[in-house]
Coordinates of C-alpha atoms and ligand atoms in Angstrom, one line a residue:
X1 CA 0.0 0.0 0.0
X2 CA 1.2 3.5 -0.9
X3 CA 0.0 6.5 1.1
X4 CA -0.5 10.1 0.2
X5 CA -0.8 12.2 3.3
X6 CA -2.5 15.5 2.7
X7 CA -1.9 17.9 5.7
X8 CA -2.6 21.6 6.1
X9 CA -0.8 24.6 7.4
X10 CA -1.5 28.3 7.9
X11 CA -5.3 28.1 7.8
X12 CA -7.9 25.4 7.2
X13 CA -10.8 25.6 4.8
X14 CA -8.7 26.5 1.8
X15 CA -9.5 23.4 -0.2
X16 CA -7.3 20.7 1.2
X17 CA -10.1 18.2 0.5
X18 CA -10.3 19.2 -3.2
X19 CA -6.5 19.0 -3.6
X20 CA -6.6 15.6 -1.9
X21 CA -9.4 14.3 -4.1
X22 CA -7.8 15.8 -7.3
X23 CA -4.6 14.0 -6.5
X24 CA -6.6 10.8 -6.1
X25 CA -8.2 11.4 -9.4
X26 CA -4.9 11.9 -11.2
X27 CA -3.6 8.7 -9.7
X28 CA -6.7 7.0 -11.0
X29 CA -6.2 8.4 -14.5
X30 CA -2.8 6.6 -14.7
X31 CA -4.5 3.3 -13.9
X32 CA -4.1 3.0 -10.1
X33 CA -6.9 1.9 -7.7
X34 CA -7.3 4.6 -5.1
X35 CA -9.0 4.6 -1.7
X36 CA -9.1 7.4 0.9
X37 CA -9.3 8.1 4.6
X38 CA -10.3 11.3 6.3
X39 CA -9.1 12.1 9.8
X40 CA -11.1 14.5 11.8
X41 CA -9.3 15.3 15.1
X42 CA -12.5 16.3 17.0
X43 CA -13.9 14.2 19.8
X44 CA -17.3 13.4 18.3
X45 CA -17.5 9.7 17.4
X46 CA -19.1 10.7 14.1
X47 CA -20.4 13.8 12.4
X48 CA -24.1 12.7 12.8
X49 CA -24.7 14.9 15.8
X50 CA -23.1 18.0 14.5
X51 CA -25.0 21.1 13.4
X52 CA -24.8 21.6 9.6
X53 CA -24.7 25.3 10.1
X54 CA -21.4 24.9 11.9
X55 CA -19.7 22.0 10.2
X56 CA -21.5 21.8 6.9
X57 CA -23.6 18.8 5.8
X58 CA -23.4 15.4 7.3
X59 CA -22.5 13.0 4.5
X60 CA -24.2 9.6 4.6
X61 CA -22.5 6.5 3.3
X62 CA -24.0 3.3 1.9
X63 CA -23.3 1.5 5.2
X64 CA -25.2 4.2 7.0
X65 CA -22.1 5.9 8.4
X66 CA -22.7 9.6 9.1
X67 CA -19.4 11.2 8.2
X68 CA -17.6 14.4 7.3
X69 CA -18.5 16.0 4.0
X70 CA -15.0 15.5 2.6
X71 CA -15.8 11.8 2.2
X72 CA -18.4 13.0 -0.3
X73 CA -15.7 14.7 -2.3
X74 CA -13.8 11.5 -2.5
X75 CA -16.7 9.4 -3.5
X76 CA -17.7 11.9 -6.2
X77 CA -14.2 12.5 -7.6
X78 CA -13.0 8.9 -7.4
X79 CA -16.3 7.2 -8.0
X80 CA -15.7 4.9 -5.0
X81 CA -17.9 3.7 -2.1
X82 CA -16.4 4.3 1.3
X83 CA -17.3 2.8 4.7
X84 CA -17.9 4.5 8.0
X85 CA -14.4 3.3 9.0
X86 CA -12.9 5.5 6.3
X87 CA -13.6 8.5 8.6
X88 CA -11.4 8.5 11.7
X89 CA -12.1 10.8 14.6
X90 CA -10.4 11.2 17.9
X91 CA -13.6 10.0 19.5
X92 CA -13.5 6.7 17.5
X93 CA -9.9 6.0 18.3
X94 CA -10.2 6.7 22.0
X95 CA -13.4 4.6 22.2
X96 CA -11.6 1.7 20.5
X97 CA -8.6 1.9 22.8
X98 CA -10.7 2.4 26.0
X99 CA -12.8 -0.6 25.1
X100 CA -9.7 -2.7 24.6
X101 CA -8.3 -1.4 28.0
X102 CA -11.6 -2.4 29.7
X103 CA -11.5 -5.9 28.1
X104 CA -8.0 -6.3 29.6
X105 CA -6.1 -6.3 26.3
X106 CA -3.4 -4.2 27.8
X107 CA -3.4 -5.9 31.2
X108 CA -0.6 -4.7 33.4
X109 CA 0.3 -1.8 31.2
X110 CA -0.1 1.9 31.5
X111 CA -2.2 2.9 28.5
X112 CA -0.8 6.1 26.9
X113 CA -1.2 8.3 23.8
X114 CA 2.2 7.1 22.6
X115 CA 2.3 4.2 21.8
X116 CA -1.3 3.0 22.3
X117 CA -3.3 5.7 20.6
X118 CA -0.7 6.2 17.9
X119 CA -0.5 2.5 17.3
X120 CA -4.2 2.2 17.1
X121 CA -4.3 5.0 14.5
X122 CA -1.7 3.2 12.3
X123 CA -3.4 -0.1 12.6
X124 CA -6.8 1.5 11.7
X125 CA -5.3 3.1 8.6
X126 CA -3.5 0.0 7.5
X127 CA -6.6 -2.1 7.9
X128 CA -9.1 0.3 6.3
X129 CA -6.9 1.2 3.4
X130 CA -7.3 -2.4 2.3
X131 CA -11.1 -2.4 2.1
X132 CA -12.1 -2.7 -1.6
X133 CA -13.9 0.5 -2.7
X134 CA -14.6 0.0 -6.3
X135 CA -16.0 -2.6 -8.7
X136 CA -12.6 -4.4 -9.0
X137 CA -13.3 -5.6 -5.5
X138 CA -9.6 -5.6 -5.0
X139 CA -7.4 -3.7 -2.5
X140 CA -6.5 -0.2 -3.6
X141 CA -2.9 0.6 -4.7
X142 CA -2.9 4.0 -3.0
X143 CA -4.7 5.4 -0.1
X144 CA -5.1 9.2 0.3
X145 CA -5.1 10.1 4.0
X146 CA -6.4 13.6 4.6
X147 CA -5.6 15.1 8.0
X148 CA -8.3 17.7 9.0
X149 CA -7.3 21.0 10.6
X150 CA -3.8 22.3 10.5
X151 CA -0.6 20.7 11.8
X152 CA 0.2 22.3 15.2
X153 CA -3.4 22.0 16.5
X154 CA -3.4 20.3 19.9
X155 CA -6.0 17.8 18.7
X156 CA -4.1 16.6 15.8
X157 CA -0.8 15.9 17.5
X158 CA -1.3 12.2 18.1
X159 CA -2.3 11.8 14.4
X160 CA 0.8 13.7 13.2
X161 CA 2.9 11.5 15.4
X162 CA 1.2 8.4 14.1
X163 CA 1.8 9.6 10.5
X164 CA 5.5 10.1 11.1
X165 CA 5.6 6.5 12.3
X166 CA 3.6 5.3 9.4
X167 CA 5.9 6.9 6.9
X168 CA 8.7 4.9 8.4
X169 CA 6.7 1.7 8.4
X170 CA 5.5 2.1 4.9
X171 CA 9.1 2.3 3.7
X172 CA 10.8 4.1 0.9
X173 CA 8.8 5.2 -2.1
X174 CA 5.6 4.3 -0.4
X175 CA 4.7 7.5 1.5
X176 CA 4.3 11.0 0.2
X177 CA 3.3 14.1 2.1
X178 CA 1.5 17.0 0.4
X179 CA 1.4 20.0 2.6
X180 CA -1.3 22.5 1.7
X181 CA -0.4 26.1 2.5
X182 CA -1.7 29.5 1.7
X183 CA 0.0 32.4 0.0
X184 CA -1.9 35.6 0.6
X185 CA -1.5 38.7 -1.6
X186 CA -1.0 41.9 0.4
X187 CA -0.8 45.1 -1.5
X188 CA -0.2 43.2 -4.7
X189 CA 2.7 41.2 -3.2
X190 CA 2.6 37.4 -2.8
X191 CA 3.6 36.7 0.8
X192 CA 5.6 33.5 1.5
X193 CA 6.2 33.9 5.2
X194 CA 3.1 32.0 6.4
X195 CA 4.2 29.1 4.2
X196 CA 7.7 29.2 5.5
X197 CA 6.5 29.0 9.1
X198 CA 4.0 26.3 8.3
X199 CA 6.6 24.1 6.7
X200 CA 9.0 24.7 9.6
X201 CA 6.4 23.6 12.1
X202 CA 5.5 20.5 10.0
X203 CA 9.2 19.6 9.9
X204 CA 9.6 20.1 13.7
X205 CA 6.6 17.7 14.2
X206 CA 8.5 15.1 12.3
X207 CA 6.8 15.1 8.9
X208 CA 8.6 15.8 5.7
X209 CA 6.7 17.6 3.0
X210 CA 7.4 16.2 -0.4
X211 CA 5.1 18.6 -2.1
X212 CA 4.0 22.1 -1.0
X213 CA 0.6 22.9 -2.5
X214 CA 0.1 26.7 -2.3
X215 CA -3.4 28.0 -2.4
X216 CA -3.5 31.4 -3.9
X217 CA -5.9 33.7 -5.7
X218 CA -3.7 34.2 -8.9
X219 CA -1.0 32.1 -10.4
X220 CA 2.2 32.2 -8.3
X221 CA 5.0 34.3 -9.7
X222 CA 8.2 32.5 -10.6
X223 CA 10.1 34.4 -7.9
X224 CA 7.5 33.4 -5.2
X225 CA 7.9 29.8 -6.1
X226 CA 11.7 30.1 -6.0
X227 CA 11.5 31.8 -2.7
X228 CA 9.3 29.1 -1.2
X229 CA 11.5 26.4 -2.6
X230 CA 14.6 28.0 -1.3
X231 CA 13.3 28.7 2.2
X232 CA 11.6 25.4 2.6
X233 CA 14.6 23.4 1.2
X234 CA 12.7 21.7 -1.6
X235 CA 13.1 21.8 -5.4
X236 CA 11.0 24.3 -7.4
X237 CA 9.1 21.3 -9.0
X238 CA 8.0 20.4 -5.5
X239 CA 6.1 23.7 -5.1
X240 CA 2.6 23.5 -6.8
X241 CA 0.4 26.6 -7.2
X242 CA -3.3 26.0 -6.7
X243 CA -5.0 29.2 -7.7
X244 CA -8.7 29.9 -7.6
X245 CA -10.4 28.2 -10.5
X246 CA -13.8 28.9 -12.1
X247 CA -14.9 25.6 -10.8
X248 CA -13.4 23.0 -8.5
X249 CA -13.7 20.4 -11.2
X250 CA -10.8 22.1 -13.0
X251 CA -8.4 21.6 -10.1
X252 CA -7.2 18.2 -11.3
X253 CA -6.4 19.7 -14.7
X254 CA -4.5 22.5 -13.0
X255 CA -2.4 20.0 -11.0
X256 CA -1.8 17.9 -14.1
X257 CA -0.6 21.0 -16.0
X258 CA 2.0 21.6 -13.3
X259 CA 3.5 18.1 -13.7
X260 CA 2.0 16.4 -10.7
X261 CA 1.7 13.0 -12.5
X262 CA 5.4 12.6 -13.2
X263 CA 6.1 13.8 -9.7
X264 CA 3.8 11.1 -8.2
X265 CA 5.3 8.4 -10.5
X266 CA 8.8 9.3 -9.5
X267 CA 8.0 9.5 -5.8
X268 CA 6.2 6.1 -5.8
X269 CA 8.6 4.6 -8.4
X270 CA 5.7 3.5 -10.5
X271 CA 6.9 3.5 -14.1
X272 CA 5.6 0.6 -16.1
X273 CA 4.0 -1.6 -13.4
X274 CA 0.4 -0.8 -14.2
X275 CA -1.6 -3.4 -16.2
X276 CA -2.5 -2.0 -19.8
X277 CA -6.2 -2.5 -19.2
X278 CA -6.1 -0.2 -16.2
X279 CA -4.0 2.3 -18.1
X280 CA -6.7 2.4 -20.8
X281 CA -9.4 2.7 -18.2
X282 CA -7.6 5.6 -16.5
X283 CA -7.1 7.4 -19.8
X284 CA -10.8 7.1 -20.6
X285 CA -11.7 8.6 -17.2
X286 CA -9.4 11.5 -17.8
X287 CA -10.9 12.2 -21.3
X288 CA -14.4 12.1 -19.9
X289 CA -13.4 14.4 -17.0
X290 CA -11.9 17.0 -19.2
X291 CA -14.6 17.0 -21.8
X292 CA -17.3 17.5 -19.2
X293 CA -15.6 19.9 -16.8
X294 CA -13.3 22.1 -18.8
X295 CA -15.3 23.2 -21.8
X296 CA -18.4 24.0 -19.8
X297 CA -19.9 27.2 -18.7
X298 CA -19.2 30.4 -20.6
X299 CA -21.4 29.8 -23.6
X300 CA -24.2 27.8 -21.9
X301 CA -27.6 29.1 -21.3
X302 CA -28.4 29.7 -17.6
X303 CA -30.9 27.6 -15.6
X304 CA -32.3 29.4 -12.5
X305 CA -33.0 27.2 -9.6
X306 CA -34.3 28.4 -6.2
X307 CA -33.1 26.4 -3.2
X308 CA -35.6 27.0 -0.3
X309 CA -33.9 25.9 2.9
X310 CA -33.2 26.7 6.5
X311 CA -29.4 26.5 6.8
X312 CA -28.6 28.8 3.9
X313 CA -26.1 30.9 5.8
X314 CA -23.5 28.2 5.3
X315 CA -23.7 26.9 1.8
X316 CA -21.7 23.8 2.8
X317 CA -24.8 22.7 4.8
X318 CA -26.1 21.6 1.4
X319 CA -22.9 20.6 -0.3
X320 CA -24.0 17.3 -1.9
X321 CA -27.2 19.0 -3.1
X322 CA -25.2 21.7 -4.8
X323 CA -22.9 19.2 -6.3
X324 CA -25.8 17.1 -7.6
X325 CA -27.2 20.2 -9.2
X326 CA -23.8 21.1 -10.7
X327 CA -23.3 17.5 -12.1
X328 CA -26.8 17.7 -13.6
X329 CA -26.3 21.1 -15.1
X330 CA -23.1 20.0 -16.7
X331 CA -24.9 17.0 -18.2
X332 CA -27.7 19.3 -19.5
X333 CA -25.1 21.7 -20.9
X334 CA -26.5 24.5 -18.8
X335 CA -24.9 27.1 -16.5
X336 CA -26.4 26.6 -13.0
X337 CA -27.6 29.8 -11.3
X338 CA -28.5 28.8 -7.8
X339 CA -30.7 31.2 -5.9
X340 CA -30.7 30.9 -2.1
X341 CA -34.0 31.5 -0.4
X342 CA -34.4 31.4 3.3
X343 CA -37.6 29.4 3.9
X344 CA -38.6 31.6 6.8
X345 CA -38.7 34.7 4.6
X346 CA -41.6 33.2 2.7
X347 CA -43.8 33.1 5.8
X348 CA -46.5 35.6 6.7
X349 CA -44.6 36.5 9.9
X350 CA -41.8 37.9 7.8
X351 CA -44.3 39.9 5.8
X352 CA -45.1 41.7 9.1
X353 CA -41.6 42.0 10.4
X354 CA -39.6 42.6 7.3
X355 CA -41.7 43.1 4.2
X356 CA -38.7 43.7 1.9
X357 CA -37.2 40.3 2.7
X358 CA -40.6 38.7 2.3
X359 CA -41.2 40.2 -1.2
X360 CA -37.7 39.6 -2.3
X361 CA -37.9 35.9 -1.3
X362 CA -41.2 35.5 -3.1
X363 CA -39.9 37.3 -6.2
X364 CA -37.1 34.8 -6.3
X365 CA -39.3 31.8 -6.0
X366 CA -41.8 33.1 -8.5
X367 CA -39.2 33.9 -11.1
X368 CA -37.1 30.7 -10.7
X369 CA -37.4 27.9 -13.3
X370 CA -37.3 25.3 -10.6
X371 CA -37.9 25.0 -6.9
X372 CA -35.9 22.7 -4.7
X373 CA -36.6 22.0 -1.0
X374 CA -33.8 19.9 0.5
X375 CA -33.6 17.9 3.8
X376 CA -33.7 19.4 7.2
X377 CA -34.7 19.0 10.8
X378 CA -37.2 20.8 13.1
X379 CA -40.1 23.0 12.4
X380 CA -38.5 26.4 11.7
X381 CA -39.1 27.5 8.1
X382 CA -41.4 24.6 7.2
X383 CA -44.4 26.7 6.5
X384 CA -42.3 28.7 4.0
X385 CA -41.2 25.4 2.4
X386 CA -44.9 24.3 2.1
X387 CA -45.8 27.6 0.5
X388 CA -43.0 27.2 -2.0
X389 CA -44.1 23.6 -2.8
X390 CA -47.6 24.9 -3.3
X391 CA -46.4 27.6 -5.6
X392 CA -44.5 25.1 -7.7
X393 CA -47.5 22.7 -7.8
X394 CA -50.0 25.4 -8.8
X395 CA -47.8 27.0 -11.4
X396 CA -46.4 23.9 -13.0
X397 CA -42.9 24.9 -12.0
X398 CA -40.5 21.9 -11.6
X399 CA -40.2 20.9 -8.0
X400 CA -37.9 18.5 -6.2
X401 CA -38.4 17.7 -2.5
X402 CA -35.8 15.8 -0.8
X403 CA -36.5 14.1 2.5
X404 CA -38.0 17.0 4.5
X405 CA -38.8 18.5 1.1
X406 CA -40.9 15.5 0.3
X407 CA -42.6 15.5 3.7
X408 CA -43.6 19.2 3.4
X409 CA -45.0 18.6 -0.1
X410 CA -47.1 15.8 1.2
X411 CA -48.4 17.9 4.1
X412 CA -49.2 20.8 1.7
X413 CA -51.1 18.4 -0.5
X414 CA -53.1 17.0 2.4
X415 CA -54.0 20.5 3.5
X416 CA -54.9 21.9 0.1
X417 CA -56.2 19.0 -1.9
X418 CA -57.6 16.6 0.8
X419 CA -59.1 19.3 3.0
X420 CA -57.1 18.3 6.0
X421 CA -56.5 21.9 7.2
X422 CA -54.4 21.1 10.2
X423 CA -52.2 18.4 8.6
X424 CA -48.7 18.5 9.9
X425 CA -45.7 16.4 10.9
X426 CA -45.2 14.8 14.3
X427 CA -41.8 16.5 14.2
X428 CA -43.4 19.9 14.1
X429 CA -46.2 19.3 16.6
X430 CA -46.2 16.0 18.5
X431 CA -49.7 16.6 19.9
X432 CA -51.5 17.4 16.6
X433 CA -54.4 15.3 15.5
X434 CA -53.7 15.1 11.8
X435 CA -50.1 13.8 11.7
X436 CA -49.6 13.1 8.1
X437 CA -45.9 12.5 8.8
X438 CA -45.1 10.3 11.8
X439 CA -42.2 9.0 13.8
X440 CA -41.0 5.7 12.4
X441 CA -41.9 2.9 14.9
X442 CA -38.4 1.4 15.2
X443 CA -36.5 4.6 15.8
X444 CA -34.9 5.1 19.2
X445 CA -36.3 8.2 20.8
X446 CA -33.7 8.4 23.6
X447 CA -30.4 8.2 21.8
X448 CA -29.5 10.7 19.1
X449 CA -26.2 9.3 17.6
X450 CA -26.6 6.9 14.7
X451 CA -30.2 6.0 15.4
X452 CA -32.0 7.3 12.3
X453 CA -33.0 5.1 9.3
X454 CA -29.7 5.4 7.6
X455 CA -27.8 4.2 4.6
X456 CA -28.5 2.3 1.4
X457 CA -32.0 0.8 1.0
X458 CA -34.2 -0.4 -1.9
X459 CA -37.1 1.5 -3.4
X460 CA -39.5 -0.5 -5.5
X461 CA -41.5 1.2 -8.3
X462 CA -45.1 0.3 -7.9
X463 CA -47.3 -1.3 -10.5
X464 CA -49.0 1.4 -12.6
X465 CA -46.1 3.8 -12.3
X466 CA -44.9 3.3 -15.9
X467 CA -45.8 7.0 -16.7
X468 CA -43.4 8.2 -14.1
X469 CA -40.8 10.7 -15.3
X470 CA -38.4 9.7 -12.6
X471 CA -38.7 6.0 -13.3
X472 CA -37.8 6.7 -16.9
X473 CA -34.7 8.6 -15.7
X474 CA -33.7 5.6 -13.7
X475 CA -33.8 3.7 -17.0
X476 CA -37.1 2.1 -16.1
X477 CA -35.5 0.0 -13.4
X478 CA -38.0 -1.9 -11.2
X479 CA -36.0 -1.1 -8.2
X480 CA -33.4 1.5 -7.1
X481 CA -31.0 1.7 -4.2
X482 CA -30.5 5.1 -2.6
X483 CA -29.2 6.4 0.8
X484 CA -31.4 7.5 3.6
X485 CA -31.3 9.6 6.7
X486 CA -34.5 10.3 8.5
X487 CA -36.7 9.6 11.6
X488 CA -40.1 10.4 10.2
X489 CA -42.2 9.0 7.4
X490 CA -45.5 9.4 5.6
X491 CA -48.3 8.1 7.9
X492 CA -49.7 5.0 6.2
X493 CA -53.3 5.8 7.4
X494 CA -53.4 8.9 5.1
X495 CA -52.1 7.3 1.9
X496 CA -55.5 6.3 0.5
X497 CA -56.9 9.8 0.8
X498 CA -53.8 11.4 -0.7
X499 CA -53.7 9.0 -3.6
X500 CA -57.4 9.5 -4.3
X501 CA -56.7 13.2 -4.4
X502 CA -54.0 12.6 -7.1
X503 CA -50.7 12.3 -5.2
X504 CA -49.2 9.0 -6.2
X505 CA -46.7 7.1 -4.1
X506 CA -44.9 5.5 -7.0
X507 CA -42.0 4.1 -5.0
X508 CA -42.1 2.2 -1.7
X509 CA -39.6 0.2 0.3
X510 CA -39.3 -3.5 -0.4
X511 CA -42.0 -4.4 2.1
X512 CA -44.4 -1.9 0.6
X513 CA -44.8 -0.2 4.0
X514 CA -42.7 2.9 3.6
X515 CA -43.4 5.7 1.2
X516 CA -40.2 6.5 -0.8
X517 CA -41.3 8.5 -3.9
X518 CA -44.2 10.8 -4.6
X519 CA -44.8 12.2 -8.1
X520 CA -47.6 14.1 -9.7
X521 CA -48.8 12.8 -13.0
X522 CA -50.3 16.0 -14.2
X523 CA -47.3 18.2 -13.8
X524 CA -44.1 18.8 -15.8
X525 CA -41.9 17.5 -12.9
X526 CA -43.2 17.3 -9.3
X527 CA -41.1 14.8 -7.4
X528 CA -40.6 14.1 -3.8
X529 CA -38.1 11.5 -2.5
X530 CA -37.8 10.3 1.1
X531 CA -34.2 9.3 0.4
X532 CA -31.2 11.6 -0.3
X533 CA -30.2 10.9 -3.9
X534 CA -27.5 13.6 -3.7
X535 CA -25.2 11.2 -1.8
X536 CA -24.8 9.0 -4.8
X537 CA -24.4 11.7 -7.4
X538 CA -21.2 11.5 -9.4
X539 CA -19.4 14.1 -11.6
X540 CA -19.8 11.8 -14.6
X541 CA -23.0 10.2 -13.5
X542 CA -25.5 12.7 -12.0
X543 CA -28.2 11.7 -9.6
X544 CA -31.3 10.9 -11.6
X545 CA -33.9 12.8 -9.5
X546 CA -31.7 15.9 -9.7
X547 CA -30.9 15.4 -13.3
X548 CA -34.6 15.3 -14.1
X549 CA -35.2 18.4 -12.0
X550 CA -32.5 20.5 -13.7
X551 CA -33.5 19.2 -17.1
X552 CA -37.2 20.0 -16.5
X553 CA -36.2 23.4 -15.2
X554 CA -34.1 24.0 -18.3
X555 CA -36.9 22.7 -20.6
X556 CA -35.0 19.7 -21.9
X557 CA -36.3 16.8 -19.8
X558 CA -37.5 14.7 -22.7
X559 CA -34.3 15.1 -24.6
X560 CA -32.1 14.4 -21.6
X561 CA -34.1 11.3 -20.8
X562 CA -34.0 10.0 -24.3
X563 CA -30.3 10.6 -24.6
X564 CA -29.3 9.1 -21.3
X565 CA -27.4 6.2 -22.7
X566 CA -26.4 7.7 -26.0
X567 CA -24.8 10.9 -25.2
X568 CA -21.3 9.5 -25.3
X569 CA -20.9 8.9 -21.6
X570 CA -21.3 5.3 -21.0
X571 CA -21.7 5.4 -17.3
X572 CA -23.9 3.1 -15.2
X573 CA -27.2 4.3 -14.0
X574 CA -26.8 6.0 -10.7
X575 CA -28.8 4.4 -8.0
X576 CA -30.0 1.5 -10.1
X577 CA -29.2 -1.8 -8.4
X578 CA -26.5 0.1 -6.6
X579 CA -24.7 0.8 -9.8
X580 CA -23.0 3.8 -8.3
X581 CA -21.9 1.8 -5.4
X582 CA -18.5 0.9 -6.5
X583 CA -19.1 0.3 -10.2
X584 CA -16.5 2.1 -12.1
X585 CA -17.1 4.8 -14.7
Ligands
LIG601 N1 -36.6 15.7 9.8 C1 -37.1 14.8 8.8 C2 -37.0 13.4 9.4 O1 -36.2 13.1 10.3 C3 -36.3 14.9 7.5 C4 -34.9 14.4 7.6 C5 -34.1 14.9 6.5 O2 -34.5 15.8 5.7 N2 -32.9 14.4 6.4 O3 -37.6 12.5 8.9

């Protein structure tokens, strides 16, 4: 196993994850099998209990793991399926070591950070790196290990120590450290001091940066690169400039242009050892990537989509949703114009307190070509979401409701079309009489961590759903597999009334008990899904419910559906029989 450690200095949040995923993609394009591990030095066991407004979205894996959103980047860029174990947190490592201590595994010993925690980290990485993540079902050749935060943080010290040991254990030509730094421009001058200090502190922690990836706004001047190389005792080729790009999909191309591939080949001493079939496969991935991501944008028509949500202050709260829209827009050859609408601004209370906000929000919804209501928790903003769903339904504007977005669409339908005026969700009002959305019976009410209905589960298209636009997008598959994350569901006792009023539940779980997809027949595209299709969207294989939504908003749904398998991108159908779960491009 070869390892690429991606660490950060100066500041976090400058795109370490994208650099790490892009490096992984480049390794894939030369024919290697790539896996990845993300280390988050916080104490939470997993990301499931963290507020999306603080940490960005919780990403959900097929095995139900609730993990850091960076794992989503890896799955999307590398088209792989990771497990919950691919996200290491301090909480997980300590839990593991403490359990061993209680069992008596270290009997007689004093259990310490070094060596017990650091050994546990290395053993974890070595074990998880070997789990097959793609359709080859074989161990990967390279594992990208991304260390969250910056080197020097108190929390990350045991991980840094473990990495220095792992470098030694992995042996020569098997370990490479990319250190991501930041080069600010002050009064027109590119400043290298923060990078110099960052590299110094990485060295004193025992790591050896083999590549210094400098985030910067503009291309680095030759003199800046030389200065960094000189002060950090590396060759100029080892300094890579990662400037802001029009889209993050162009970062792999930028890295390739700067000679990253020969550098990686040299560092890992991989010259001709890759099987020709894998080399061909890699080349094809690269071609597809470039043709889809580089030529896009400037001359495409715009598609205006309103995202009506409650965590809109931090766009990362909806990262996978945005990515799915981007993937879909690329496939539709449109430029995505995403309009952020705070659901609360659509509510009557805002009309009173801040009429300007209210009217602005409504103007945005009314002029958008499509309305999307994503997932969420709690009651705040849900009346605004229902109003947006009603607008879309009444005005034949394409609508996609995801999880909570599906639930509010069902409640709105019950209120308006079935005359159940007080219809609501148990989540919003536990004492209500007409709970059209209820708590799922098997869900644990007392424990919050990891207790929702999570992960990959089947949805079966129901007899008589042949007309469904969504089903056609899934290539008329009888059954699809998508990832879930919810506690509430449509109350079975209301289904008959809803269906009689015209809302069809065209997809249910394999037992036929759980409502998974609603769709309106007499509407250009009105779809609600209880699952989260955004978690399986891939750059080269967009999520089908999103693709349909963007295509309908852009007025090209029929064409996109008809061309699904003939538009030159022979990818598997995302979500169908788990196709995106490890199947390669
Ligand atoms: N809060 C809703 C539930 O738990 C929706 C969850 C979601 O949108 N992820 O069912």
